[in-house]
Coordinates of N, CA and C and ligand atoms in Angstrom, one line a residue:
M196 N -63.6 -220.9 160.6 CA -62.3 -221.6 161.1 C -62.2 -222.0 162.8
P197 N -61.8 -222.8 163.2 CA -62.1 -223.4 164.6 C -61.1 -222.3 165.3
E198 N -61.4 -221.9 166.4 CA -60.8 -220.8 167.2 C -59.6 -221.5 167.8
S199 N -58.9 -222.8 167.8 CA -57.8 -223.3 168.3 C -56.7 -223.0 166.8
V200 N -57.4 -223.0 165.7 CA -56.4 -222.6 164.5 C -56.0 -221.3 164.4
C201 N -56.9 -220.2 164.6 CA -56.4 -218.9 164.8 C -55.4 -218.6 165.9
T202 N -55.6 -219.2 166.8 CA -54.5 -219.0 167.9 C -53.2 -219.9 167.6
I203 N -53.2 -221.1 167.2 CA -52.0 -221.5 166.8 C -51.3 -220.9 165.6
D204 N -52.2 -220.3 164.7 CA -51.5 -219.6 163.6 C -50.7 -218.3 164.3
R205 N -51.1 -217.6 165.1 CA -50.6 -216.4 165.6 C -49.2 -216.8 166.4
L206 N -49.6 -218.2 167.1 CA -48.2 -218.6 168.0 C -47.3 -219.0 167.0
L207 N -47.6 -219.9 166.0 CA -46.6 -220.3 165.2 C -45.7 -219.0 164.4
E208 N -46.6 -218.2 164.0 CA -46.0 -217.0 163.1 C -44.9 -216.2 164.1
N209 N -45.3 -216.4 165.4 CA -44.4 -215.6 166.2 C -43.0 -216.1 166.4
A210 N -42.9 -217.4 165.8 CA -41.6 -218.2 166.2 C -40.3 -217.3 166.0
R211 N -39.4 -217.7 166.9 CA -38.0 -217.0 166.8 C -37.1 -217.9 167.2
F212 N -35.9 -218.1 166.5 CA -34.9 -219.0 167.0 C -34.2 -218.5 168.3
A213 N -34.2 -219.6 169.1 CA -33.8 -219.2 170.7 C -32.5 -219.8 170.8
I214 N -32.2 -221.0 170.7 CA -30.8 -221.5 170.8 C -30.5 -222.9 170.0
G215 N -29.3 -223.2 169.7 CA -28.7 -224.3 169.2 C -28.1 -225.2 170.1
V216 N -28.5 -226.1 170.5 CA -28.0 -227.1 171.7 C -27.1 -228.2 171.2
Q217 N -25.8 -228.0 171.6 CA -25.2 -229.2 171.4 C -24.7 -230.2 172.6
H218 N -25.1 -229.7 174.1 CA -24.9 -230.6 175.0 C -26.1 -230.3 176.0
L219 N -26.4 -231.4 176.7 CA -27.8 -231.4 177.4 C -27.8 -230.1 178.4
S220 N -26.4 -229.6 179.0 CA -26.6 -228.6 179.8 C -27.2 -227.1 179.1
Q221 N -27.1 -227.2 178.0 CA -27.6 -226.0 177.2 C -29.0 -225.7 177.0
L222 N -29.8 -227.0 177.4 CA -31.3 -227.1 177.1 C -31.9 -225.7 177.9
P223 N -32.8 -225.4 177.0 CA -33.6 -224.4 177.7 C -34.5 -224.9 178.9
A224 N -35.0 -224.0 179.7 CA -35.6 -224.6 180.8 C -36.8 -225.5 180.4
D225 N -37.1 -226.7 181.2 CA -37.8 -227.6 181.0 C -39.3 -227.4 181.7
E226 N -39.8 -226.4 181.1 CA -41.3 -226.1 181.5 C -42.1 -225.6 180.2
G227 N -43.5 -225.7 180.5 CA -44.3 -225.3 179.4 C -44.7 -226.3 178.7
A228 N -44.7 -226.1 177.1 CA -44.8 -226.9 176.4 C -43.7 -227.2 175.2
E229 N -43.4 -228.2 174.7 CA -42.6 -228.4 173.4 C -42.9 -229.6 172.6
V230 N -42.7 -229.2 171.2 CA -43.0 -230.3 170.3 C -41.6 -230.5 169.6
A231 N -41.0 -231.5 169.5 CA -40.1 -232.1 168.7 C -40.2 -232.6 167.3
F232 N -39.4 -232.0 166.4 CA -39.3 -232.7 164.8 C -38.4 -233.5 164.8
A233 N -38.5 -234.9 164.4 CA -37.5 -235.9 164.4 C -37.9 -236.8 162.9
G234 N -36.5 -237.1 162.6 CA -36.6 -237.9 160.9 C -35.1 -237.9 160.4
R235 N -35.0 -238.9 159.5 CA -33.9 -239.0 158.9 C -33.4 -237.5 158.2
S236 N -32.0 -237.6 158.3 CA -31.3 -236.7 157.6 C -32.0 -236.3 156.4
N237 N -32.5 -234.8 155.9 CA -32.8 -234.6 154.7 C -34.2 -234.8 154.3
V238 N -35.0 -235.4 155.5 CA -36.4 -235.7 155.1 C -37.2 -234.4 154.8
G239 N -36.7 -233.4 155.4 CA -37.6 -232.0 155.3 C -38.1 -231.6 156.7
K240 N -37.3 -231.7 157.7 CA -37.7 -231.4 159.2 C -37.9 -229.7 159.2
S241 N -36.4 -229.1 158.7 CA -36.5 -227.7 158.9 C -37.5 -227.3 157.8
S242 N -37.6 -227.7 156.6 CA -38.7 -227.0 155.6 C -40.1 -227.0 156.3
A243 N -40.6 -228.1 157.1 CA -41.8 -228.3 157.6 C -42.0 -227.3 158.6
I244 N -40.8 -227.2 159.2 CA -41.1 -226.0 160.5 C -41.1 -224.5 159.7
N245 N -40.6 -224.4 158.6 CA -40.6 -223.0 158.0 C -42.2 -222.8 157.3
A246 N -42.6 -224.0 156.9 CA -44.0 -224.2 156.4 C -44.8 -223.9 157.3
L247 N -44.8 -224.3 158.5 CA -45.7 -224.2 159.6 C -45.7 -222.8 160.2
T248 N -44.4 -222.4 160.0 CA -44.6 -220.8 161.0 C -44.5 -219.9 159.6
R249 N -44.7 -220.2 158.6 CA -45.0 -219.2 157.5 C -43.4 -218.3 157.3
R250 N -42.5 -219.0 157.5 CA -41.1 -218.1 157.5 C -40.3 -218.9 156.4
R251 N -39.9 -218.4 155.4 CA -38.9 -218.9 154.4 C -37.7 -219.6 155.0
S252 N -37.1 -218.9 155.9 CA -35.7 -219.2 156.4 C -35.5 -219.1 157.7
L253 N -36.7 -219.5 158.6 CA -36.5 -219.7 160.1 C -35.5 -220.6 160.6
A254 N -35.9 -221.9 160.1 CA -35.1 -223.0 160.0 C -34.1 -223.2 159.2
R255 N -33.0 -223.2 159.0 CA -31.9 -223.5 158.0 C -32.2 -224.9 157.1
T256 N -32.5 -224.9 155.9 CA -32.7 -226.2 155.2 C -31.4 -226.1 154.3
S257 N -31.2 -227.4 153.5 CA -30.2 -227.6 153.0 C -30.2 -229.0 152.2
K258 N -29.7 -228.6 150.9 CA -29.6 -230.0 150.1 C -28.4 -231.0 150.4
T259 N -27.7 -230.4 151.5 CA -26.8 -231.6 152.0 C -27.2 -231.9 153.0
P260 N -27.2 -233.5 153.2 CA -28.0 -234.4 154.4 C -27.1 -233.9 155.5
G261 N -27.8 -234.0 156.6 CA -26.8 -234.0 157.8 C -26.4 -232.5 158.1
R262 N -27.2 -231.4 157.7 CA -26.8 -230.1 158.1 C -27.2 -229.6 159.3
T263 N -28.2 -230.1 160.0 CA -28.7 -229.4 161.1 C -27.9 -230.3 162.2
Q264 N -27.1 -230.0 162.8 CA -26.0 -230.6 163.5 C -26.2 -230.3 165.1
Q265 N -27.4 -229.8 165.6 CA -27.7 -229.5 167.0 C -29.1 -229.6 167.2
I266 N -29.7 -229.6 168.5 CA -30.9 -229.3 168.7 C -31.4 -227.9 168.4
N267 N -32.1 -227.3 167.5 CA -32.6 -226.1 167.4 C -34.0 -225.7 167.8
F268 N -33.9 -224.8 169.0 CA -35.1 -224.6 169.4 C -35.5 -223.1 169.0
F269 N -36.9 -223.3 168.6 CA -37.6 -222.1 168.3 C -38.7 -221.7 169.5
E270 N -38.7 -220.5 169.9 CA -39.6 -220.1 170.8 C -41.0 -219.5 170.3
L271 N -42.0 -220.1 170.7 CA -43.2 -219.5 169.9 C -43.9 -218.5 170.9
D272 N -43.7 -218.6 172.3 CA -44.0 -217.6 173.2 C -43.1 -217.9 174.6
D273 N -43.5 -217.4 175.7 CA -42.7 -217.6 176.9 C -42.4 -219.2 177.3
V274 N -43.5 -219.8 177.1 CA -43.8 -221.3 177.7 C -43.9 -222.1 176.6
R275 N -43.9 -221.7 175.2 CA -43.8 -223.0 174.1 C -42.8 -222.8 173.3
R276 N -42.3 -224.0 172.8 CA -41.3 -224.1 171.9 C -41.5 -225.4 171.0
I277 N -40.8 -225.3 169.8 CA -40.4 -226.1 168.7 C -39.0 -226.7 168.8
A278 N -38.8 -228.0 168.8 CA -37.3 -228.2 168.9 C -37.1 -229.1 167.3
D279 N -36.1 -228.7 166.7 CA -35.8 -229.3 165.4 C -34.6 -230.2 165.5
L280 N -34.7 -231.4 165.6 CA -33.7 -232.5 166.0 C -32.7 -232.7 164.9
P281 N -31.4 -232.9 165.1 CA -30.5 -233.3 164.2 C -31.0 -234.7 163.5
G282 N -31.1 -234.9 162.3 CA -31.4 -235.8 161.5 C -30.8 -237.1 161.7
Y283 N -31.1 -238.1 161.5 CA -30.5 -239.5 161.8 C -30.2 -240.1 160.6
G284 N -29.5 -241.3 160.7 CA -29.1 -242.0 159.4 C -28.4 -241.5 158.5
F285 N -27.5 -240.4 158.7 CA -26.5 -239.8 157.8 C -25.4 -240.6 158.1
A286 N -25.2 -241.4 157.0 CA -24.2 -242.7 157.1 C -22.7 -241.7 156.7
R287 N -22.6 -240.7 156.3 CA -21.2 -240.3 156.0 C -20.6 -239.5 157.4
A288 N -21.5 -239.2 158.2 CA -21.0 -238.5 159.5 C -19.9 -239.4 160.2
P289 N -19.0 -238.9 160.6 CA -17.9 -239.7 161.4 C -18.6 -240.5 162.4
R290 N -18.3 -241.7 162.7 CA -18.9 -242.5 163.8 C -19.1 -242.0 165.1
E291 N -17.9 -241.0 165.6 CA -18.2 -240.5 167.2 C -19.0 -239.3 167.0
I292 N -19.2 -238.8 166.0 CA -20.1 -237.6 165.7 C -21.4 -238.0 165.9
Q293 N -21.9 -239.3 165.0 CA -23.0 -239.8 165.0 C -23.5 -240.2 166.3
R294 N -22.5 -240.8 167.0 CA -22.9 -241.4 168.5 C -23.1 -240.2 169.3
H295 N -22.4 -239.2 169.3 CA -22.7 -238.0 170.2 C -24.0 -237.7 170.0
W296 N -24.6 -237.3 168.7 CA -26.1 -236.7 168.3 C -27.0 -238.1 168.7
E297 N -26.7 -239.4 168.7 CA -27.7 -240.1 168.8 C -28.0 -240.1 170.5
L298 N -26.7 -239.9 171.2 CA -26.8 -240.0 172.6 C -27.4 -238.6 173.2
L299 N -27.2 -237.4 172.7 CA -27.9 -236.0 172.9 C -29.3 -236.2 172.9
V300 N -29.8 -236.6 171.5 CA -31.3 -236.9 171.2 C -31.9 -237.8 172.0
H301 N -31.3 -238.9 172.3 CA -32.0 -239.9 173.2 C -32.1 -239.4 174.6
E302 N -31.3 -238.8 175.0 CA -31.2 -238.2 176.4 C -32.1 -237.2 176.6
Y303 N -32.2 -236.3 175.7 CA -33.4 -235.2 175.3 C -34.9 -235.7 175.5
L304 N -34.9 -236.8 174.5 CA -36.3 -237.4 174.3 C -36.7 -238.3 175.5
S305 N -35.7 -238.7 176.1 CA -36.3 -239.6 177.5 C -36.4 -238.5 178.6
R306 N -35.9 -237.6 178.5 CA -35.9 -236.8 180.1 C -37.0 -235.4 180.1
R307 N -37.3 -235.3 178.8 CA -37.8 -234.0 178.5 C -39.5 -233.9 179.1
K308 N -39.6 -233.3 180.0 CA -40.9 -233.2 180.8 C -41.8 -232.5 179.9
S309 N -41.4 -231.5 179.5 CA -42.2 -230.4 178.7 C -42.8 -230.9 177.5
L310 N -42.0 -232.1 177.0 CA -42.2 -232.5 175.6 C -43.6 -233.3 175.5
R311 N -44.6 -232.6 174.5 CA -46.1 -232.9 174.5 C -46.1 -234.1 173.2
G312 N -45.3 -234.1 172.3 CA -45.4 -235.2 171.4 C -44.2 -234.9 170.3
I313 N -44.1 -235.9 169.4 CA -42.9 -236.0 168.5 C -43.6 -235.9 167.1
V314 N -43.3 -234.8 166.2 CA -43.8 -234.9 164.8 C -42.6 -235.9 164.2
A315 N -43.0 -237.1 163.6 CA -42.0 -237.9 163.2 C -42.3 -237.8 161.5
L316 N -41.1 -237.4 160.8 CA -41.3 -237.2 159.6 C -40.6 -238.3 158.8
M317 N -41.2 -238.5 157.8 CA -40.8 -239.8 156.8 C -40.7 -239.5 155.2
D318 N -40.1 -239.7 154.5 CA -40.3 -239.4 153.1 C -41.3 -240.6 152.6
I319 N -42.5 -239.7 152.0 CA -43.6 -240.3 151.6 C -43.0 -241.6 150.5
R320 N -42.0 -241.4 149.8 CA -41.3 -242.4 149.0 C -40.9 -243.6 149.3
H321 N -40.3 -243.5 150.5 CA -39.8 -244.6 151.4 C -39.9 -244.4 152.9
P322 N -41.1 -244.8 153.3 CA -41.4 -244.5 154.9 C -41.0 -245.8 155.6
L323 N -41.0 -245.7 157.1 CA -40.7 -246.7 158.0 C -39.6 -247.4 157.5
K324 N -38.3 -246.8 157.3 CA -37.1 -247.6 157.4 C -36.6 -247.8 158.5
D325 N -35.7 -248.8 158.7 CA -35.4 -249.3 160.0 C -35.2 -248.2 161.1
L326 N -34.6 -247.3 160.6 CA -34.3 -246.1 162.0 C -35.6 -245.5 162.2
D327 N -36.3 -245.2 161.3 CA -37.8 -244.6 161.4 C -38.5 -245.7 162.3
R328 N -38.6 -246.8 162.1 CA -39.3 -247.9 162.9 C -38.7 -247.7 164.2
Q329 N -37.6 -247.9 164.5 CA -36.9 -247.8 165.7 C -37.1 -246.6 166.6
M330 N -37.3 -245.4 165.9 CA -37.7 -244.2 166.7 C -39.3 -244.3 166.9
V331 N -40.1 -244.6 166.1 CA -41.4 -244.7 166.5 C -41.9 -245.8 167.7
I332 N -41.4 -246.9 167.4 CA -41.4 -248.0 168.3 C -41.0 -247.5 169.8
W333 N -39.7 -246.8 169.9 CA -39.2 -246.2 171.0 C -40.2 -245.2 171.5
A334 N -40.6 -244.2 170.7 CA -41.5 -243.1 171.1 C -42.6 -243.7 171.7
S335 N -43.4 -244.8 171.2 CA -44.5 -245.3 171.6 C -44.2 -246.0 172.9
Q336 N -43.3 -246.8 173.2 CA -42.9 -247.4 174.3 C -43.0 -246.2 175.4
Q337 N -42.1 -245.3 175.2 CA -42.2 -244.1 176.3 C -43.7 -243.3 176.4
N338 N -44.6 -243.9 175.8 CA -45.8 -243.0 175.7 C -45.5 -241.8 175.4
L339 N -44.9 -241.3 174.3 CA -44.7 -240.2 173.7 C -45.8 -240.0 172.6
P340 N -46.8 -239.2 172.7 CA -47.7 -239.0 171.4 C -47.1 -238.6 170.1
L341 N -47.3 -239.4 168.9 CA -46.6 -239.4 167.8 C -47.8 -238.8 166.9
H342 N -47.1 -238.0 165.8 CA -47.9 -237.5 164.6 C -46.8 -237.6 163.4
V343 N -47.3 -238.5 162.7 CA -46.4 -238.7 161.3 C -46.5 -237.8 160.2
L344 N -45.6 -236.9 159.6 CA -45.7 -236.1 158.2 C -45.1 -237.1 157.4
L345 N -45.6 -237.6 156.2 CA -45.1 -238.1 155.0 C -44.8 -237.1 154.1
T346 N -43.7 -236.7 154.1 CA -43.1 -235.5 153.7 C -42.8 -235.4 151.9
K347 N -42.5 -234.7 151.6 CA -42.1 -234.5 150.0 C -43.6 -235.2 149.2
A348 N -44.6 -235.2 149.7 CA -45.8 -235.7 149.0 C -45.9 -235.2 147.5
D349 N -45.3 -234.1 147.4 CA -45.6 -233.2 145.7 C -44.8 -234.4 144.8
K350 N -43.9 -235.3 145.3 CA -42.9 -235.9 144.4 C -43.9 -237.2 143.9
L351 N -45.0 -237.4 144.6 CA -45.8 -238.8 144.1 C -47.1 -237.9 143.6
K352 N -47.8 -238.9 142.6 CA -49.0 -238.5 142.0 C -50.1 -239.0 143.2
R353 N -51.4 -238.5 143.3 CA -52.3 -238.5 144.1 C -52.7 -240.2 144.4
G354 N -52.7 -240.9 143.7 CA -53.0 -242.3 143.8 C -51.8 -243.1 144.8
P355 N -50.8 -242.9 144.2 CA -49.5 -243.6 144.9 C -49.4 -243.1 146.3
A356 N -49.6 -241.6 146.5 CA -49.5 -241.1 147.6 C -50.5 -241.6 148.7
R357 N -51.7 -241.6 148.2 CA -52.9 -242.2 148.9 C -52.3 -243.6 149.5
S358 N -52.0 -244.4 148.5 CA -51.6 -245.9 148.9 C -50.4 -245.9 150.0
A359 N -49.5 -245.0 149.8 CA -48.4 -244.9 150.9 C -49.1 -244.7 152.3
L360 N -49.9 -243.6 152.2 CA -50.5 -243.2 153.4 C -51.4 -244.2 153.9
L361 N -52.0 -245.1 153.4 CA -52.8 -246.2 153.8 C -52.0 -247.4 154.5
K362 N -50.8 -247.5 153.6 CA -50.0 -248.6 154.0 C -49.2 -248.2 155.5
V363 N -48.9 -247.1 155.6 CA -48.1 -246.3 156.8 C -49.1 -246.5 157.9
R364 N -50.2 -246.4 157.8 CA -51.1 -246.5 158.7 C -51.5 -247.9 159.3
S365 N -51.4 -248.8 158.2 CA -51.6 -250.2 158.6 C -50.6 -250.8 159.2
E366 N -49.4 -250.5 158.8 CA -48.2 -251.2 159.4 C -47.9 -250.4 160.9
L367 N -48.2 -249.4 161.1 CA -48.1 -248.6 162.3 C -49.0 -249.4 163.4
Q368 N -50.3 -249.7 162.7 CA -51.3 -250.3 163.5 C -51.2 -251.8 163.8
K369 N -50.3 -252.5 162.8 CA -50.0 -253.8 162.9 C -48.8 -254.0 164.1
D370 N -48.0 -252.7 164.0 CA -47.1 -252.9 165.2 C -47.6 -252.5 166.6
G371 N -48.8 -252.3 166.7 CA -49.6 -251.7 167.7 C -49.0 -250.1 168.2
I372 N -48.4 -249.3 167.3 CA -48.1 -248.0 167.5 C -49.2 -247.2 167.2
N373 N -49.7 -246.4 168.2 CA -50.8 -245.3 168.0 C -50.3 -244.0 167.7
A374 N -50.3 -243.6 166.3 CA -50.0 -242.6 165.9 C -50.9 -242.1 164.7
S375 N -51.3 -240.9 164.6 CA -51.9 -240.2 163.6 C -50.9 -240.0 162.3
V376 N -51.4 -240.3 161.0 CA -50.4 -240.2 159.7 C -51.1 -239.1 158.9
Q377 N -50.3 -238.4 158.2 CA -50.9 -237.5 157.1 C -49.7 -237.4 156.1
M378 N -50.3 -236.7 155.1 CA -49.3 -236.4 153.9 C -49.0 -235.0 154.3
F379 N -47.6 -234.5 153.5 CA -47.1 -233.3 154.0 C -46.4 -232.7 152.7
S380 N -46.7 -231.6 152.2 CA -45.5 -231.1 151.1 C -45.2 -229.5 151.5
S381 N -43.9 -229.3 152.1 CA -43.6 -228.1 152.4 C -43.4 -227.2 151.0
L382 N -43.3 -228.1 150.0 CA -43.1 -227.2 148.7 C -44.7 -226.7 148.2
K383 N -45.6 -227.4 148.4 CA -46.9 -226.9 147.8 C -47.6 -226.2 149.1
K384 N -47.2 -226.6 150.3 CA -48.1 -226.3 151.4 C -49.2 -227.2 151.9
D385 N -49.2 -228.5 151.3 CA -50.2 -229.2 151.3 C -50.1 -230.1 152.9
G386 N -51.2 -230.1 153.6 CA -51.3 -230.8 155.0 C -50.7 -229.7 156.2
V387 N -50.4 -228.5 155.6 CA -50.1 -227.7 156.8 C -51.1 -227.5 157.9
E388 N -52.4 -227.1 157.1 CA -53.5 -227.1 158.2 C -53.6 -228.3 159.0
E389 N -53.5 -229.4 158.5 CA -53.8 -230.7 159.3 C -52.9 -230.8 160.5
A390 N -51.6 -230.3 160.0 CA -50.3 -230.5 161.0 C -50.6 -229.6 162.0
K391 N -51.2 -228.3 161.5 CA -51.2 -227.2 162.7 C -52.2 -227.5 163.8
L392 N -53.5 -228.3 163.4 CA -54.4 -228.8 164.4 C -53.8 -229.8 165.2
K393 N -52.8 -230.6 164.8 CA -52.0 -231.3 166.0 C -51.3 -230.8 166.7
L394 N -50.8 -229.5 166.4 CA -49.6 -228.7 167.1 C -50.5 -228.1 168.2
A395 N -51.9 -227.7 167.6 CA -52.7 -226.9 168.5 C -53.2 -227.8 169.7
E396 N -53.4 -229.1 169.4 CA -53.7 -230.1 170.3 C -52.7 -230.2 171.5
W397 N -51.5 -230.0 170.9 CA -50.4 -230.3 171.9 C -49.9 -229.4 172.7
L398 N -49.9 -228.2 171.9 CA -49.3 -227.0 172.4 C -50.4 -226.0 173.4
L399 N -51.5 -226.0 172.8 CA -52.2 -225.2 173.4 C -53.1 -225.5 174.8
Q400 N -52.7 -226.8 175.0 CA -53.1 -227.3 176.3 C -52.1 -227.4 177.5
A401 N -51.2 -226.4 177.3 CA -50.0 -226.4 178.1 C -50.6 -225.7 179.7
Ligands
LIG260 N1 -40.1 -231.6 146.6 C1 -39.8 -231.3 147.9 N2 -38.6 -231.0 148.5 C2 -38.7 -230.9 149.9 C3 -39.8 -230.6 150.5 N3 -39.5 -230.4 152.0 C4 -37.9 -230.4 151.7 N4 -37.5 -230.5 150.7 C5 -36.0 -230.6 150.2 O1 -35.4 -231.5 150.8 C6 -34.2 -231.0 151.1 C7 -33.9 -231.1 152.8 O2 -34.8 -230.4 153.3 P1 -34.5 -229.9 154.8 O3 -35.8 -229.3 155.4 O4 -33.3 -229.1 154.9 O5 -34.4 -231.4 155.7 P2 -34.1 -231.7 157.2 O6 -34.7 -232.8 157.4 O7 -34.0 -230.3 157.9 O8 -32.3 -232.0 157.1 P3 -31.2 -232.3 158.3 O9 -31.1 -231.1 159.0 O10 -30.0 -232.3 157.3 O11 -31.5 -233.4 158.9 C8 -34.0 -229.5 150.8 O12 -33.3 -229.5 149.4 C9 -35.5 -229.1 150.7 O13 -35.8 -228.2 149.6 C10 -40.8 -230.8 149.9 O14 -41.9 -231.0 150.6 N5 -41.0 -231.2 148.8
LIG261 MG1 -32.6 -229.3 159.1

């Protein structure tokens, strides 16, 4: 096993909840290295964080979309963190609340110096919806490194899952977006090692 995997494993398994942020003023000090998990409401962000840290309930998951209503920070060590962003596209949230989260997340993503990359999660059964597209286009314009997890891969058979993966890769390429793309299943723990390699690349070079 490569050395970096051993180290990232240890780092991720040390994860502990640090703070839930509802206003920019509450953000942890902007130093060291951070990775943000972003995606539609209910896409599996919190579940992916739990799978990667091998904790069943570090990040709270829910069948009710729009559950994570703040930026939740998980500390890996003194200088490394994971941010679980509130999901976008939750239509039933009141307009002004939606607007508040949009602004918070937008400001966070635009200003954060310690942000090493965005893990963009999309449901493998319907990836690259309008808001996903907007998010990856915007991130790529900001030169933020992107890694796409096609979540809930267990919901598709191998063939259709593989076609979805190739299709997303080619569409991103067509749009000039530089992103790595992989399948992921928190349920089956598929793609966990591949995702950890990306996190190692981003977090271990702090
Ligand atoms: N089958 C399957 N279900 C999953 C997977 N990952 C998450 N889910 C389910 O999808 C639902 C939402 O998962 P969460 O991890 O809470 O999603 P989230 O993106 O954090 O949601 P918000 O915080 O509301 O934005 C839960 O019912 C999970 O059990 C997966 O890999 N496979
Ligand atoms: Mg969540």
